[in-house]
Amino acid sequence: MGTDKIIVIITGFLGIIFTYWFFLRKNEKEVAVKNEVDITVSGGYSPEVILVPRGKTTKINFIRTDPTDCLSEVVLPDFKIKKQLPLNKKVSVEITPEKAGEYGYACGMNMYHGKIVVK
Amino acid sequence: MAEVKKTFPIKGMHCASCVRVIEKALSRVEGVSAATVNLAMEKASVEYDSDKVADQDLASAVANVGYKAELEEVVKDEDQQKAEKQKELNKLRNKVIFSLLLGTTVIAGAFLGLPAWMQMVLAMPVQFWVGLEFYRATIPALRHRTANMDTLVAIGTSVAFAYSVFVTLFPGVVQSVGIEPMPYFDVSTVIIGLILLGRYFEARAKAGTSEAIKRLIGLQAKTARVVRNGKEVDIPILEVVVGDVIRVRPGEKIPVDGKILEGESSIDESMVTGESIPVDKVKGDMVVGATINKTGTFTFKATKVGRDTLLSQIIKLVEEAQSSKAPIQRLADLISSYFVPVVIMLAILTFVIWYVFGPSPTFLFAMLNMVAVLIIACPCAMGLATPTAVIVGTGLGAERGILIKDAESLETAHKVNAIIFDKTGTLTYGKPEVTDVTGNILQMAASLEKGSEHSLAEAIVKKGEEEKIKFLEVTKFKAIPGHGVEGVVGGKRVVLGNRRSMAKEKIKINEKEIESLENEGKTVMMLGVEGKFKGLIAVADTLKDSAKEGVKSLQEMGIEVVLITGDNQRTANAIAKQVGIKRVLAEVLPDQKEAEVRKIQAEGKVVAMVGDGINDAPALAAANIGIAMGTGTDVAIEAAGITLINKDLRSVASAINLSKKTMRTIRLNLFWAFGYNIILIPVAMGVLYPFFHLLLSPIFASAAMAMSSISVVSNSLLLKRAKI
């Protein structure tokens, strides 16, 4: 086997490991929210994971700065909320979770994900 | 309770006294806890319970005192959104045309021997202007350590483009390793063009899925002709307040919900309730906003405005249902969260395998196959499979007067194999009438029943009123659920009720007479005074026209139909026979209905309970799916998964059919979306090459990928034509 092939095998192997680590092994930072939180929508949601209190109403403001069509809609299925997010405009939703747990939210096509952790 | 604070501009203020007036007006709105107005800033800040107060309530409170609150208008917002969407769509179309034109020129040029550098010039705007959106989506996503469809396209086309540029600039280097210096600008440009073409059609088709809800929103009247100070004025719908008197002429749309004060008419309610035949309405009847007045002129008093109207409630319910998630989607969700990274890993693996084991020129094979893998993978189809079908399904239901609370209910309904119908108010109109009275007991019975709220009581009181009897004074009145009523009339203890009640009082009854009435499907109430039988009253309820057919169509679907009622066995059997129901659960007390539902579930059945949503809420909630017959004013019946606002019993079968058809669409979509990726990704990797020398060109991969999501959305759209 030529040196080039060995290099390709090693690089490929490292590439696969890197892809796995980069996309699937990331640590999600939880951001504790008191009453209101601004979530910037650009290539995903930041903050991506928010920590909200149980039984209280939390206002979530989405501000989309990314023109990607996929992100133009946000869905919080557990709260039966679906909103259009016009570019650079604040869109607010309110949730009052009654049960502790993790509730996912995503873009209209379920490509970008965020999480609401209720404690 | 959801306490929120909102600040909004107020127009028309000029002095400090205005501040007080507006503050007062806002505080008076029910649900507002605090209101402050700032003159300098011309703004009001209001704290209120968002469950009780809508923007329109605040706007009309301010308008009533002569100012204007500039709250965001929903209608305007939607128009704007629509215009924006259309603009985006047009832009996308132009980009598609541009890139496909240049793409075909590059292909033709490559055949005709167009120099590589000229191909590069043609491909550049496609890669960096048209394709900019892929990079724009990829870069922020990578910052978040997420990847998506755009990431795959961006990497795939960049690889093809970068290689081609290298070949163009340094053909000698490529040639020296034994590869013919041929650029692949056609691949990079055509892929971008085809993928955007797919996106364009997908966006158009997707807009079609939510047509039903748009149509509902569009039903809303824009203005109302309100009688104020004796004059008729046309005002915007947002300014109509509860209590306004509104005039409606023939052919006009009724603006809000209300009660007819004067006049009569025939009203077409089909657009809101799905009820196909126009309804005749007279003074005192309720009218529904957004329905069409056909013949007469009338005035009515607005009782519900803004988001309280039936139409607004329907829209809200449908929107909520369309935002909810069907349980079947969970697997697709799980897979799609790993999908793109896995595809990237597979693409790298493809490169390595082809480079190490592939035929020569190994680098070219490795690169083209890697690009094909990146391009053919289609996570979009998986993401669209369930939601688009749910949106079309719930929308279709709403148009027929079948309101589905959430995607889960829509999914459950297709599994139902036993349906329990409540009798009174569900199979029957719930308006019983007195048919027989034996003994001189009407006065006593009617007096006693005056204090009761039972539907049978209503019939007896009505009969008393018709006969113009004098109602006697009743003391110590008591209603015993499942038995009857008792009280003291003229110093004597009187009991009116069923067999159970008589047995409790140890009163002897004439069984034969009672049985013969019961065999006719009548409910018999017996009256006892001081422990002695005095006579009986038979009451009968009319079956709904749609009952027989509704039951029959369910039975034809192989679903067991059960009747549940508090009536005695004989009356229940008689009613059941009339509609063709074989299994009867009679003499079930209201609080036992829930237990009966559970018993049938224990037989292994998936049970739907059909009731009026008020008396049988626990049974509706206990069933796998609760189906409520709408009362015409309240659509969001909590315990029910499905509400039939058209009040048509045939719609029970339609709802189940709708669920079956929607589930079939979802399954087909998921099968397609998964099957597509499971089959074509390995093909793109080259698994067929060792056997058939078959490889997937990246251009074909992009065409397949574009088709894949279009076909899923189109399949969901087919559901619109389904007969339910």
PDB file of N, CA and C in Angstrom, chain B residues 89 107 114 201 238 243 406 438 530 636 681 721:
ATOM      1  N   LEU B  89     -40.017  33.869  -2.605  1.00  0.00           N
ATOM      2  CA  LEU B  89     -40.261  32.818  -3.589  1.00  0.00           C
ATOM      3  C   LEU B  89     -39.849  33.278  -4.989  1.00  0.00           C
ATOM      4  N   ILE B 107     -22.423  22.762 -19.250  1.00  0.00           N
ATOM      5  CA  ILE B 107     -22.454  21.381 -19.766  1.00  0.00           C
ATOM      6  C   ILE B 107     -22.210  21.383 -21.279  1.00  0.00           C
ATOM      7  N   LEU B 114     -15.312  24.248 -24.693  1.00  0.00           N
ATOM      8  CA  LEU B 114     -15.144  25.586 -24.113  1.00  0.00           C
ATOM      9  C   LEU B 114     -13.958  25.541 -23.143  1.00  0.00           C
ATOM     10  N   PHE B 201     -40.192  24.322  -5.632  1.00  0.00           N
ATOM     11  CA  PHE B 201     -41.450  23.574  -5.724  1.00  0.00           C
ATOM     12  C   PHE B 201     -41.941  23.146  -4.351  1.00  0.00           C
ATOM     13  N   LEU B 238     -62.309  45.224  14.461  1.00  0.00           N
ATOM     14  CA  LEU B 238     -61.547  45.258  15.715  1.00  0.00           C
ATOM     15  C   LEU B 238     -62.186  46.170  16.750  1.00  0.00           C
ATOM     16  N   GLY B 243     -72.032  43.907  23.234  1.00  0.00           N
ATOM     17  CA  GLY B 243     -73.168  44.766  23.519  1.00  0.00           C
ATOM     18  C   GLY B 243     -73.554  45.655  22.345  1.00  0.00           C
ATOM     19  N   ASP B 406     -55.337  17.723  18.648  1.00  0.00           N
ATOM     20  CA  ASP B 406     -53.900  17.641  18.408  1.00  0.00           C
ATOM     21  C   ASP B 406     -53.564  16.442  17.525  1.00  0.00           C
ATOM     22  N   THR B 438    -100.266   9.904  33.273  1.00  0.00           N
ATOM     23  CA  THR B 438    -101.398   9.198  33.866  1.00  0.00           C
ATOM     24  C   THR B 438    -101.563   9.694  35.288  1.00  0.00           C
ATOM     25  N   GLU B 530     -96.118  10.737  49.798  1.00  0.00           N
ATOM     26  CA  GLU B 530     -96.170  10.109  51.130  1.00  0.00           C
ATOM     27  C   GLU B 530     -96.094   8.584  51.028  1.00  0.00           C
ATOM     28  N   ALA B 636     -63.699  24.388  22.102  1.00  0.00           N
ATOM     29  CA  ALA B 636     -62.533  23.773  22.723  1.00  0.00           C
ATOM     30  C   ALA B 636     -62.960  22.976  23.955  1.00  0.00           C
ATOM     31  N   ILE B 681     -28.389   6.111  -0.490  1.00  0.00           N
ATOM     32  CA  ILE B 681     -27.066   6.474   0.057  1.00  0.00           C
ATOM     33  C   ILE B 681     -26.044   5.369  -0.244  1.00  0.00           C
ATOM     34  N   ARG B 721     -57.744  15.677  -1.381  1.00  0.00           N
ATOM     35  CA  ARG B 721     -58.800  15.176  -2.253  1.00  0.00           C
ATOM     36  C   ARG B 721     -59.487  13.950  -1.654  1.00  0.00           C
TER      37      ARG B 721
END
